[in-house]
Amino acid sequence: MQTQTLKVSLDARSYPIVIGSGIIDDSKLIAAHLTSARVVVVTNDTVAPLFLERLESSLREVGVDVLAIKLPDGEQHKTWLTLNSVFDAMLAARCDRTTTMIALGGGVIGDLTGFAAATYQRGIGYIQIPTTLLAQVDSSVGGKTAINHPLGKNMIGAFHQPRLVIADIATLATLPERELAAGLAEVIKYGAIMDAGFFAWLEDSMDRLVACEPEALAYAVEVSCRCKAQIVAADEREAGARALLNFGHTFGHAIETELGYGEWLHGEAVAAGMLLAASLSARQGEISDQDVSRLAALLNRAGLPTKAPAFGAKRYLELMGHDKKVHQGKLRLVLLKAIGQAYLSAEFSEEELTRVLQDIPADD
Ligand code: NAD
Ligand code: GLY
């Protein structure tokens, strides 16, 4: 597989996204993005046995000093307490402002490490080495970093762009099926919101993606990262276009909150949420019922849920009212004008939204 390099263009904070196979231990590439020969690799106890030794030894071979920090695995550890344990280890090891952090893992590790880098000694550099599909196509790119607060997910964070993203497709071979599907939800999202041609390619190629075929995965990661890089370059801090990346997410967050985080994976909740948003778009006459069926069929083939849990329109509306996308008291939703063309709207019909939520069939 040929290695591809994309660029996130943000003036002095621009950085490359390198996509390939077997590149996780490309020490030359990593060394070229360090400010000193000192790195802190943050990972977890699931990912460490898979990839840490390889990364550590290749860095040591080129004279880089490595401090490895292994965190417990899970969203429930994306907390202040875990973050503090990272700071404890770095301060004890006398890491200074020239140290570079490396996030080796999924989105939980990437978000927490990025936030540690944003705040350690007022900010140091970091590199993302995402090892889940979701992290390769979404969370490692764009500089949103965060930890959770007991009162809300990702509520404490910062925008802090990485210096380099290395998406090694080979790492996805060990990913559980359900996690792969959750990442595919975000891949399908890019097709739905901004690239009808990519959506059609996904319809042709979904079986190869589900079978974890490397060439198909590499192409899906490349197009997804290209879409995300374009949006982030245009709107780094989510003043406008970046909000389109939240297609399905307002509904999805309501599902995650009601069911309890971890019951449904984020990508699963987003899948059901994208269908609710598409149904609302259809009810408003913007897309056809056939387009909604195309989206449902694609999500279904990816192994994702196509029916949202039925916990009542009233409760959905209440939870959606707490979303970060609420602006000056008004709920805004990402809707579709067509497959491949999304827009942000505060002007949707509230009656139609209520009907879409009321129409969710009762759970078995
Ligand atoms: P995750 O980080 O929890 O990873 C999922 C599971 O896969 C974990 O158990 C992990 O240890 C395991 N894993 C990782 N790589 C593996 C591999 N190669 N083989 C086998 N197992 C592996 O979850 P995720 O879906 O990667 O990320 C979700 C997180 O990302 C959430 O916290 C979410 O808030 C965040 N997120 C952030 C952004 C952003 O823009 N910053 C965007 C989307 C999601
Ligand atoms: N995942 C949404 C964003 O990066 O803006």
mmCIF file of C-alpha atoms and ligand atoms in Angstrom:
data_model
loop_
_atom_site.group_PDB
_atom_site.id
_atom_site.type_symbol
_atom_site.label_atom_id
_atom_site.label_comp_id
_atom_site.label_asym_id
_atom_site.label_seq_id
_atom_site.Cartn_x
_atom_site.Cartn_y
_atom_site.Cartn_z
ATOM 1 C CA MET A 1 0.000 0.000 0.000
ATOM 2 C CA GLN A 2 1.303 3.427 -0.901
ATOM 3 C CA THR A 3 1.644 5.892 1.963
ATOM 4 C CA GLN A 4 -0.476 9.041 1.506
ATOM 5 C CA THR A 5 0.174 12.388 3.139
ATOM 6 C CA LEU A 6 -2.575 14.973 3.575
ATOM 7 C CA LYS A 7 -2.255 18.382 5.156
ATOM 8 C CA VAL A 8 -4.392 20.234 7.665
ATOM 9 C CA SER A 9 -3.779 23.842 6.637
ATOM 10 C CA LEU A 10 -3.789 26.146 9.651
ATOM 11 C CA ASP A 11 -0.945 28.589 8.957
ATOM 12 C CA ALA A 12 1.838 28.059 11.505
ATOM 13 C CA ARG A 13 -0.143 25.234 13.123
ATOM 14 C CA SER A 14 -0.480 23.211 9.900
ATOM 15 C CA TYR A 15 0.370 19.522 10.147
ATOM 16 C CA PRO A 16 0.499 16.349 8.078
ATOM 17 C CA ILE A 17 -1.764 13.306 8.320
ATOM 18 C CA VAL A 18 0.223 10.301 7.126
ATOM 19 C CA ILE A 19 -1.864 7.257 6.123
ATOM 20 C CA GLY A 20 -0.268 3.894 5.368
ATOM 21 C CA SER A 21 0.340 0.373 6.569
ATOM 22 C CA GLY A 22 3.052 -0.667 9.053
ATOM 23 C CA ILE A 23 4.085 2.949 9.691
ATOM 24 C CA ILE A 24 3.386 3.094 13.439
ATOM 25 C CA ASP A 25 7.109 2.763 14.190
ATOM 26 C CA ASP A 26 8.391 5.110 11.488
ATOM 27 C CA SER A 27 10.893 6.673 13.877
ATOM 28 C CA LYS A 28 12.340 9.016 11.246
ATOM 29 C CA LEU A 29 8.920 10.521 10.569
ATOM 30 C CA ILE A 30 8.266 10.918 14.291
ATOM 31 C CA ALA A 31 11.755 12.272 15.050
ATOM 32 C CA ALA A 32 11.250 14.964 12.394
ATOM 33 C CA HIS A 33 8.351 16.325 14.469
ATOM 34 C CA LEU A 34 10.067 16.415 17.886
ATOM 35 C CA THR A 35 11.555 19.464 19.588
ATOM 36 C CA SER A 36 13.949 17.382 21.705
ATOM 37 C CA ALA A 37 14.923 13.726 22.020
ATOM 38 C CA ARG A 38 12.309 13.174 24.742
ATOM 39 C CA VAL A 39 8.824 11.762 24.310
ATOM 40 C CA VAL A 40 6.008 10.626 26.575
ATOM 41 C CA VAL A 41 3.880 7.885 25.017
ATOM 42 C CA VAL A 42 0.413 7.702 26.576
ATOM 43 C CA THR A 43 -1.521 4.512 25.899
ATOM 44 C CA ASN A 44 -3.821 2.068 27.697
ATOM 45 C CA ASP A 45 -3.622 -1.488 28.954
ATOM 46 C CA THR A 46 -5.392 -2.899 25.852
ATOM 47 C CA VAL A 47 -3.299 -1.104 23.237
ATOM 48 C CA ALA A 48 0.070 -1.321 25.052
ATOM 49 C CA PRO A 49 0.539 -5.099 24.576
ATOM 50 C CA LEU A 50 -0.290 -4.696 20.862
ATOM 51 C CA PHE A 51 1.931 -1.817 19.774
ATOM 52 C CA LEU A 52 3.872 -0.122 22.572
ATOM 53 C CA GLU A 53 7.034 -2.193 22.536
ATOM 54 C CA ARG A 54 7.416 -1.759 18.768
ATOM 55 C CA LEU A 55 7.023 2.002 18.975
ATOM 56 C CA GLU A 56 9.302 2.330 22.010
ATOM 57 C CA SER A 57 12.138 0.272 20.578
ATOM 58 C CA SER A 58 12.116 2.037 17.214
ATOM 59 C CA LEU A 59 12.287 5.420 18.961
ATOM 60 C CA ARG A 60 15.073 4.274 21.265
ATOM 61 C CA GLU A 61 17.027 3.032 18.247
ATOM 62 C CA VAL A 62 17.208 6.611 16.948
ATOM 63 C CA GLY A 63 18.260 7.937 20.365
ATOM 64 C CA VAL A 64 14.892 9.168 21.637
ATOM 65 C CA ASP A 65 14.252 8.836 25.369
ATOM 66 C CA VAL A 66 10.766 7.367 25.984
ATOM 67 C CA LEU A 67 8.586 7.596 29.076
ATOM 68 C CA ALA A 68 5.582 5.251 28.615
ATOM 69 C CA ILE A 69 2.409 5.864 30.599
ATOM 70 C CA LYS A 70 -0.210 3.100 30.579
ATOM 71 C CA LEU A 71 -3.706 4.137 31.608
ATOM 72 C CA PRO A 72 -6.657 1.906 32.394
ATOM 73 C CA ASP A 73 -8.858 1.340 29.308
ATOM 74 C CA GLY A 74 -12.292 2.937 28.994
ATOM 75 C CA GLU A 75 -14.321 6.105 28.592
ATOM 76 C CA GLN A 76 -14.937 6.081 32.367
ATOM 77 C CA HIS A 77 -11.227 6.865 32.820
ATOM 78 C CA LYS A 78 -11.277 10.000 30.638
ATOM 79 C CA THR A 79 -11.278 12.040 33.833
ATOM 80 C CA TRP A 80 -9.471 14.657 35.828
ATOM 81 C CA LEU A 81 -8.050 11.923 38.078
ATOM 82 C CA THR A 82 -6.448 10.056 35.161
ATOM 83 C CA LEU A 83 -5.194 13.310 33.643
ATOM 84 C CA ASN A 84 -3.563 14.154 36.953
ATOM 85 C CA SER A 85 -1.839 10.763 37.023
ATOM 86 C CA VAL A 86 -0.281 11.678 33.651
ATOM 87 C CA PHE A 87 0.938 15.011 35.054
ATOM 88 C CA ASP A 88 2.297 13.224 38.167
ATOM 89 C CA ALA A 89 4.381 10.866 36.027
ATOM 90 C CA MET A 90 5.641 13.659 33.753
ATOM 91 C CA LEU A 91 6.593 15.959 36.617
ATOM 92 C CA ALA A 92 8.323 13.111 38.488
ATOM 93 C CA ALA A 93 10.313 12.379 35.309
ATOM 94 C CA ARG A 94 11.129 16.112 34.975
ATOM 95 C CA CYS A 95 9.604 16.471 31.544
ATOM 96 C CA ASP A 96 10.094 20.007 30.313
ATOM 97 C CA ARG A 97 8.472 22.138 27.626
ATOM 98 C CA THR A 98 10.541 20.517 24.883
ATOM 99 C CA THR A 99 9.017 17.114 25.615
ATOM 100 C CA THR A 100 6.600 15.819 22.957
ATOM 101 C CA MET A 101 3.630 13.663 23.918
ATOM 102 C CA ILE A 102 2.422 10.788 21.732
ATOM 103 C CA ALA A 103 -1.149 9.489 21.981
ATOM 104 C CA LEU A 104 -1.153 5.791 21.072
ATOM 105 C CA GLY A 105 -4.715 4.449 21.103
ATOM 106 C CA GLY A 106 -8.331 5.291 20.352
ATOM 107 C CA GLY A 107 -10.205 8.542 20.842
ATOM 108 C CA VAL A 108 -10.186 8.339 24.630
ATOM 109 C CA ILE A 109 -6.378 8.273 24.745
ATOM 110 C CA GLY A 110 -6.144 10.873 21.959
ATOM 111 C CA ASP A 111 -8.499 13.348 23.642
ATOM 112 C CA LEU A 112 -6.908 12.986 27.094
ATOM 113 C CA THR A 113 -3.315 13.145 25.820
ATOM 114 C CA GLY A 114 -4.131 16.147 23.656
ATOM 115 C CA PHE A 115 -5.603 17.959 26.649
ATOM 116 C CA ALA A 116 -2.589 17.019 28.792
ATOM 117 C CA ALA A 117 -0.349 18.473 26.059
ATOM 118 C CA ALA A 118 -2.496 21.613 25.841
ATOM 119 C CA THR A 119 -2.051 22.318 29.546
ATOM 120 C CA TYR A 120 1.270 20.793 30.701
ATOM 121 C CA GLN A 121 3.574 23.723 31.486
ATOM 122 C CA ARG A 122 1.163 25.950 29.493
ATOM 123 C CA GLY A 123 1.254 23.770 26.401
ATOM 124 C CA ILE A 124 3.639 21.351 24.673
ATOM 125 C CA GLY A 125 3.584 19.541 21.341
ATOM 126 C CA TYR A 126 1.930 16.191 20.695
ATOM 127 C CA ILE A 127 1.549 13.557 18.003
ATOM 128 C CA GLN A 128 -1.527 11.433 17.376
ATOM 129 C CA ILE A 129 -1.120 7.740 16.530
ATOM 130 C CA PRO A 130 -4.771 6.661 16.368
ATOM 131 C CA THR A 131 -5.431 2.901 16.494
ATOM 132 C CA THR A 132 -9.233 2.767 16.114
ATOM 133 C CA LEU A 133 -11.091 3.590 12.910
ATOM 134 C CA LEU A 134 -13.064 6.276 14.723
ATOM 135 C CA ALA A 135 -9.866 7.933 15.929
ATOM 136 C CA GLN A 136 -8.230 7.692 12.472
ATOM 137 C CA VAL A 137 -11.146 9.329 10.652
ATOM 138 C CA ASP A 138 -12.307 11.776 13.285
ATOM 139 C CA SER A 139 -10.903 12.357 16.764
ATOM 140 C CA SER A 140 -7.163 12.492 15.932
ATOM 141 C CA VAL A 141 -7.678 15.285 13.384
ATOM 142 C CA GLY A 142 -8.798 18.806 14.219
ATOM 143 C CA GLY A 143 -7.373 19.550 17.646
ATOM 144 C CA LYS A 144 -10.422 19.074 19.852
ATOM 145 C CA THR A 145 -9.083 17.721 23.139
ATOM 146 C CA ALA A 146 -11.022 17.019 26.320
ATOM 147 C CA ILE A 147 -11.772 15.053 29.437
ATOM 148 C CA ASN A 148 -15.230 14.302 30.831
ATOM 149 C CA HIS A 149 -16.814 15.997 33.853
ATOM 150 C CA PRO A 150 -19.388 14.193 36.045
ATOM 151 C CA LEU A 151 -21.952 16.671 34.656
ATOM 152 C CA GLY A 152 -21.140 16.143 30.985
ATOM 153 C CA LYS A 153 -19.012 14.444 28.357
ATOM 154 C CA ASN A 154 -16.020 16.393 26.936
ATOM 155 C CA MET A 155 -16.966 19.411 29.048
ATOM 156 C CA ILE A 156 -13.392 20.318 30.035
ATOM 157 C CA GLY A 157 -11.025 20.761 27.128
ATOM 158 C CA ALA A 158 -9.089 22.914 24.719
ATOM 159 C CA PHE A 159 -8.409 23.340 21.043
ATOM 160 C CA HIS A 160 -4.823 22.188 20.596
ATOM 161 C CA GLN A 161 -3.660 20.894 17.209
ATOM 162 C CA PRO A 162 -1.245 17.952 17.015
ATOM 163 C CA ARG A 163 2.065 18.264 15.135
ATOM 164 C CA LEU A 164 1.545 15.054 13.210
ATOM 165 C CA VAL A 165 -1.091 12.331 12.781
ATOM 166 C CA ILE A 166 -0.005 8.811 11.812
ATOM 167 C CA ALA A 167 -2.917 6.600 10.739
ATOM 168 C CA ASP A 168 -1.563 3.069 10.401
ATOM 169 C CA ILE A 169 -4.264 0.931 8.757
ATOM 170 C CA ALA A 170 -2.529 -2.276 9.918
ATOM 171 C CA THR A 171 -3.409 -1.454 13.537
ATOM 172 C CA LEU A 172 -7.103 -1.903 12.684
ATOM 173 C CA ALA A 173 -6.664 -5.669 12.193
ATOM 174 C CA THR A 174 -7.072 -6.287 15.942
ATOM 175 C CA LEU A 175 -10.049 -3.980 16.390
ATOM 176 C CA PRO A 176 -13.242 -5.678 17.645
ATOM 177 C CA GLU A 177 -16.007 -5.775 14.978
ATOM 178 C CA ARG A 178 -18.296 -3.520 16.963
ATOM 179 C CA GLU A 179 -15.580 -0.825 17.246
ATOM 180 C CA LEU A 180 -14.918 -1.032 13.493
ATOM 181 C CA ALA A 181 -18.632 -0.512 12.824
ATOM 182 C CA ALA A 182 -18.689 2.473 15.203
ATOM 183 C CA GLY A 183 -15.886 4.058 13.152
ATOM 184 C CA LEU A 184 -17.771 3.331 9.936
ATOM 185 C CA ALA A 185 -20.638 5.476 11.220
ATOM 186 C CA GLU A 186 -18.334 8.526 11.096
ATOM 187 C CA VAL A 187 -17.031 7.478 7.656
ATOM 188 C CA ILE A 188 -20.619 7.279 6.335
ATOM 189 C CA LYS A 189 -21.245 10.681 7.921
ATOM 190 C CA TYR A 190 -18.660 12.347 5.643
ATOM 191 C CA GLY A 191 -20.356 10.894 2.564
ATOM 192 C CA ALA A 192 -23.768 11.996 3.783
ATOM 193 C CA ILE A 193 -22.787 15.572 4.663
ATOM 194 C CA MET A 194 -20.337 16.565 1.945
ATOM 195 C CA ASP A 195 -19.405 13.950 -0.650
ATOM 196 C CA ALA A 196 -22.117 12.154 -2.641
ATOM 197 C CA GLY A 197 -19.478 10.372 -4.768
ATOM 198 C CA PHE A 198 -17.875 8.954 -1.614
ATOM 199 C CA PHE A 199 -21.312 7.896 -0.368
ATOM 200 C CA ALA A 200 -21.820 5.940 -3.620
ATOM 201 C CA TRP A 201 -18.316 4.414 -3.257
ATOM 202 C CA LEU A 202 -19.277 3.295 0.267
ATOM 203 C CA GLU A 203 -22.394 1.647 -1.139
ATOM 204 C CA ASP A 204 -20.160 -0.289 -3.567
ATOM 205 C CA SER A 205 -17.439 -1.077 -1.021
ATOM 206 C CA MET A 206 -19.149 -1.660 2.331
ATOM 207 C CA ASP A 207 -18.575 -5.439 2.227
ATOM 208 C CA ARG A 208 -14.811 -4.895 1.765
ATOM 209 C CA LEU A 209 -14.743 -2.408 4.639
ATOM 210 C CA VAL A 210 -16.618 -4.720 7.001
ATOM 211 C CA ALA A 211 -14.170 -7.480 6.015
ATOM 212 C CA CYS A 212 -11.374 -5.091 7.101
ATOM 213 C CA GLU A 213 -9.742 -5.094 3.655
ATOM 214 C CA PRO A 214 -6.678 -2.810 4.005
ATOM 215 C CA GLU A 215 -6.875 -1.036 0.613
ATOM 216 C CA ALA A 216 -10.559 -0.219 1.107
ATOM 217 C CA LEU A 217 -9.958 0.955 4.677
ATOM 218 C CA ALA A 218 -7.007 3.121 3.597
ATOM 219 C CA TYR A 219 -9.152 4.826 0.938
ATOM 220 C CA ALA A 220 -12.007 5.374 3.419
ATOM 221 C CA VAL A 221 -9.583 6.874 5.975
ATOM 222 C CA GLU A 222 -7.987 9.069 3.304
ATOM 223 C CA VAL A 223 -11.264 10.527 2.014
ATOM 224 C CA SER A 224 -12.629 10.972 5.545
ATOM 225 C CA CYS A 225 -9.475 12.792 6.680
ATOM 226 C CA ARG A 226 -9.540 14.928 3.531
ATOM 227 C CA CYS A 227 -13.128 15.954 4.343
ATOM 228 C CA LYS A 228 -12.294 16.671 7.977
ATOM 229 C CA ALA A 229 -9.090 18.567 7.101
ATOM 230 C CA GLN A 230 -11.059 20.767 4.680
ATOM 231 C CA ILE A 231 -13.676 21.619 7.314
ATOM 232 C CA VAL A 232 -11.152 22.222 10.110
ATOM 233 C CA ALA A 233 -9.037 24.458 7.865
ATOM 234 C CA ALA A 234 -12.145 26.531 7.082
ATOM 235 C CA ASP A 235 -13.476 26.707 10.643
ATOM 236 C CA GLU A 236 -11.032 25.560 13.323
ATOM 237 C CA ARG A 237 -13.116 26.656 16.328
ATOM 238 C CA GLU A 238 -16.580 25.670 15.142
ATOM 239 C CA ALA A 239 -17.990 29.089 14.381
ATOM 240 C CA GLY A 240 -19.802 27.704 11.323
ATOM 241 C CA ALA A 241 -19.013 24.860 8.905
ATOM 242 C CA ARG A 242 -17.407 22.596 11.541
ATOM 243 C CA ALA A 243 -20.831 22.144 13.150
ATOM 244 C CA LEU A 244 -21.787 20.060 10.081
ATOM 245 C CA LEU A 245 -19.547 17.308 11.491
ATOM 246 C CA ASN A 246 -22.211 16.890 14.159
ATOM 247 C CA PHE A 247 -24.743 15.371 11.739
ATOM 248 C CA GLY A 248 -26.732 12.877 13.836
ATOM 249 C CA HIS A 249 -24.793 13.791 16.988
ATOM 250 C CA THR A 250 -27.475 15.845 18.784
ATOM 251 C CA PHE A 251 -29.859 12.868 18.593
ATOM 252 C CA GLY A 252 -26.932 10.535 19.308
ATOM 253 C CA HIS A 253 -25.896 12.372 22.477
ATOM 254 C CA ALA A 254 -29.494 12.147 23.728
ATOM 255 C CA ILE A 255 -29.382 8.372 23.164
ATOM 256 C CA GLU A 256 -25.991 7.999 24.898
ATOM 257 C CA THR A 257 -27.110 10.067 27.890
ATOM 258 C CA GLU A 258 -30.438 8.292 28.328
ATOM 259 C CA LEU A 259 -29.035 4.781 27.995
ATOM 260 C CA GLY A 260 -25.904 5.552 30.018
ATOM 261 C CA TYR A 261 -22.504 5.975 28.346
ATOM 262 C CA GLY A 262 -21.077 2.685 27.161
ATOM 263 C CA GLU A 263 -24.418 0.928 26.600
ATOM 264 C CA TRP A 264 -24.377 2.063 22.969
ATOM 265 C CA LEU A 265 -21.044 3.061 21.429
ATOM 266 C CA HIS A 266 -20.849 6.672 20.235
ATOM 267 C CA GLY A 267 -20.828 5.573 16.570
ATOM 268 C CA GLU A 268 -23.907 3.408 17.113
ATOM 269 C CA ALA A 269 -25.831 6.298 18.655
ATOM 270 C CA VAL A 270 -24.667 8.590 15.820
ATOM 271 C CA ALA A 271 -25.900 6.044 13.245
ATOM 272 C CA ALA A 272 -29.413 6.001 14.701
ATOM 273 C CA GLY A 273 -29.204 9.793 15.107
ATOM 274 C CA MET A 274 -28.223 10.349 11.461
ATOM 275 C CA LEU A 275 -31.327 8.450 10.391
ATOM 276 C CA LEU A 276 -33.546 10.589 12.631
ATOM 277 C CA ALA A 277 -31.982 13.749 11.173
ATOM 278 C CA ALA A 278 -32.427 12.368 7.643
ATOM 279 C CA SER A 279 -36.072 11.505 8.384
ATOM 280 C CA LEU A 280 -36.676 15.064 9.548
ATOM 281 C CA SER A 281 -35.044 16.376 6.346
ATOM 282 C CA ALA A 282 -37.380 14.119 4.330
ATOM 283 C CA ARG A 283 -40.467 15.255 6.250
ATOM 284 C CA GLN A 284 -39.511 18.836 5.410
ATOM 285 C CA GLY A 285 -39.368 17.857 1.733
ATOM 286 C CA GLU A 286 -35.595 18.346 1.413
ATOM 287 C CA ILE A 287 -34.511 14.792 0.636
ATOM 288 C CA SER A 288 -36.568 11.882 -0.676
ATOM 289 C CA ASP A 289 -37.726 8.835 1.284
ATOM 290 C CA GLN A 290 -35.492 6.890 -1.096
ATOM 291 C CA ASP A 291 -32.438 8.841 0.168
ATOM 292 C CA VAL A 292 -33.396 7.972 3.751
ATOM 293 C CA SER A 293 -33.644 4.299 2.718
ATOM 294 C CA ARG A 294 -30.186 4.479 1.075
ATOM 295 C CA LEU A 295 -28.700 5.798 4.315
ATOM 296 C CA ALA A 296 -30.513 3.145 6.378
ATOM 297 C CA ALA A 297 -29.331 0.354 4.059
ATOM 298 C CA LEU A 298 -25.706 1.530 4.227
ATOM 299 C CA LEU A 299 -25.731 1.791 8.024
ATOM 300 C CA ASN A 300 -27.327 -1.636 8.255
ATOM 301 C CA ARG A 301 -24.628 -3.173 6.045
ATOM 302 C CA ALA A 302 -21.974 -1.576 8.260
ATOM 303 C CA GLY A 303 -23.477 -3.465 11.222
ATOM 304 C CA LEU A 304 -24.934 -0.339 12.806
ATOM 305 C CA PRO A 305 -28.328 0.154 14.446
ATOM 306 C CA THR A 306 -30.979 1.752 12.251
ATOM 307 C CA LYS A 307 -33.667 2.005 14.894
ATOM 308 C CA ALA A 308 -33.266 4.526 17.694
ATOM 309 C CA PRO A 309 -34.306 3.443 21.175
ATOM 310 C CA ALA A 310 -37.866 4.495 22.007
ATOM 311 C CA PHE A 311 -37.856 6.523 25.197
ATOM 312 C CA GLY A 312 -40.427 9.103 24.216
ATOM 313 C CA ALA A 313 -40.355 12.311 22.182
ATOM 314 C CA LYS A 314 -40.574 14.436 25.330
ATOM 315 C CA ARG A 315 -37.435 12.929 26.856
ATOM 316 C CA TYR A 316 -35.536 13.194 23.533
ATOM 317 C CA LEU A 317 -36.398 16.886 23.272
ATOM 318 C CA GLU A 318 -35.385 17.501 26.873
ATOM 319 C CA LEU A 319 -31.976 15.833 26.383
ATOM 320 C CA MET A 320 -31.395 17.478 22.999
ATOM 321 C CA GLY A 321 -31.982 20.845 24.678
ATOM 322 C CA HIS A 322 -28.795 20.285 26.704
ATOM 323 C CA ASP A 323 -26.632 19.803 23.625
ATOM 324 C CA LYS A 324 -23.548 21.981 23.064
ATOM 325 C CA LYS A 325 -25.103 22.946 19.707
ATOM 326 C CA VAL A 326 -27.890 24.869 21.446
ATOM 327 C CA HIS A 327 -27.185 28.494 20.552
ATOM 328 C CA GLN A 328 -28.801 31.351 22.506
ATOM 329 C CA GLY A 329 -31.508 28.977 23.754
ATOM 330 C CA LYS A 330 -32.358 27.706 20.252
ATOM 331 C CA LEU A 331 -31.713 24.119 19.204
ATOM 332 C CA ARG A 332 -29.807 23.832 15.922
ATOM 333 C CA LEU A 333 -29.748 20.639 13.907
ATOM 334 C CA VAL A 334 -27.650 19.465 10.996
ATOM 335 C CA LEU A 335 -30.038 18.457 8.205
ATOM 336 C CA LEU A 336 -29.620 17.248 4.620
ATOM 337 C CA LYS A 337 -30.558 19.101 1.423
ATOM 338 C CA ALA A 338 -29.351 16.067 -0.511
ATOM 339 C CA ILE A 339 -27.042 13.108 0.055
ATOM 340 C CA GLY A 340 -23.667 14.863 0.190
ATOM 341 C CA GLN A 341 -25.054 18.274 1.147
ATOM 342 C CA ALA A 342 -25.698 19.176 4.785
ATOM 343 C CA TYR A 343 -26.667 22.473 6.398
ATOM 344 C CA LEU A 344 -27.103 23.769 9.933
ATOM 345 C CA SER A 345 -30.633 24.895 10.748
ATOM 346 C CA ALA A 346 -32.399 26.568 13.642
ATOM 347 C CA GLU A 347 -35.469 27.000 11.437
ATOM 348 C CA PHE A 348 -36.673 23.396 11.219
ATOM 349 C CA SER A 349 -40.293 22.528 12.012
ATOM 350 C CA GLU A 350 -40.632 21.619 15.687
ATOM 351 C CA GLU A 351 -43.880 19.736 14.962
ATOM 352 C CA GLU A 352 -42.130 17.593 12.350
ATOM 353 C CA LEU A 353 -39.240 16.944 14.746
ATOM 354 C CA THR A 354 -41.718 15.808 17.414
ATOM 355 C CA ARG A 355 -43.440 13.543 14.849
ATOM 356 C CA VAL A 356 -40.107 11.961 13.819
ATOM 357 C CA LEU A 357 -39.419 11.177 17.491
ATOM 358 C CA GLN A 358 -42.979 9.932 18.092
ATOM 359 C CA ASP A 359 -42.677 7.631 15.065
ATOM 360 C CA ILE A 360 -39.773 5.655 16.558
ATOM 361 C CA PRO A 361 -41.256 2.163 16.886
ATOM 362 C CA ALA A 362 -41.522 0.798 20.433
ATOM 363 C CA ASP A 363 -38.602 -1.396 21.558
ATOM 364 C CA ASP A 364 -39.211 -5.167 21.488
HETATM 365 P P1 NAD B 1 -11.783 4.138 22.577
HETATM 366 O O1 NAD B 1 -10.644 5.037 22.614
HETATM 367 O O2 NAD B 1 -12.454 3.801 23.866
HETATM 368 O O3 NAD B 1 -11.358 2.778 21.848
HETATM 369 C C1 NAD B 1 -12.287 1.742 21.716
HETATM 370 C C2 NAD B 1 -11.731 0.417 22.279
HETATM 371 O O4 NAD B 1 -10.808 -0.135 21.341
HETATM 372 C C3 NAD B 1 -10.968 0.575 23.579
HETATM 373 O O5 NAD B 1 -11.210 -0.541 24.392
HETATM 374 C C4 NAD B 1 -9.515 0.579 23.099
HETATM 375 O O6 NAD B 1 -8.601 0.200 24.093
HETATM 376 C C5 NAD B 1 -9.579 -0.438 21.998
HETATM 377 N N1 NAD B 1 -8.549 -0.348 20.965
HETATM 378 C C6 NAD B 1 -7.957 0.759 20.474
HETATM 379 N N2 NAD B 1 -7.175 0.425 19.441
HETATM 380 C C7 NAD B 1 -7.260 -0.911 19.286
HETATM 381 C C8 NAD B 1 -6.703 -1.826 18.367
HETATM 382 N N3 NAD B 1 -5.936 -1.423 17.349
HETATM 383 N N4 NAD B 1 -6.989 -3.135 18.509
HETATM 384 C C9 NAD B 1 -7.824 -3.548 19.500
HETATM 385 N N5 NAD B 1 -8.415 -2.734 20.378
HETATM 386 C C10 NAD B 1 -8.131 -1.419 20.267
HETATM 387 O O7 NAD B 1 -12.937 4.672 21.618
HETATM 388 P P2 NAD B 1 -12.907 5.452 20.220
HETATM 389 O O8 NAD B 1 -14.154 5.055 19.547
HETATM 390 O O9 NAD B 1 -11.615 5.303 19.517
HETATM 391 O O10 NAD B 1 -13.014 6.986 20.656
HETATM 392 C C11 NAD B 1 -14.114 7.465 21.399
HETATM 393 C C12 NAD B 1 -13.676 8.730 22.096
HETATM 394 O O11 NAD B 1 -13.308 9.685 21.125
HETATM 395 C C13 NAD B 1 -14.761 9.353 22.958
HETATM 396 O O12 NAD B 1 -14.202 9.735 24.192
HETATM 397 C C14 NAD B 1 -15.176 10.588 22.164
HETATM 398 O O13 NAD B 1 -15.624 11.635 22.988
HETATM 399 C C15 NAD B 1 -13.907 10.940 21.463
HETATM 400 N N6 NAD B 1 -14.086 11.691 20.212
HETATM 401 C C16 NAD B 1 -13.374 12.818 20.056
HETATM 402 C C17 NAD B 1 -13.469 13.545 18.890
HETATM 403 C C18 NAD B 1 -12.629 14.768 18.700
HETATM 404 O O14 NAD B 1 -12.821 15.476 17.705
HETATM 405 N N7 NAD B 1 -11.673 15.023 19.564
HETATM 406 C C19 NAD B 1 -14.304 13.104 17.850
HETATM 407 C C20 NAD B 1 -15.026 11.926 18.046
HETATM 408 C C21 NAD B 1 -14.905 11.217 19.230
HETATM 409 N N1 GLY B 2 -15.907 15.416 15.847
HETATM 410 C C1 GLY B 2 -16.393 16.715 15.584
HETATM 411 C C2 GLY B 2 -15.322 17.724 15.382
HETATM 412 O O1 GLY B 2 -14.156 17.425 15.378
HETATM 413 O O2 GLY B 2 -15.623 18.871 15.243
#
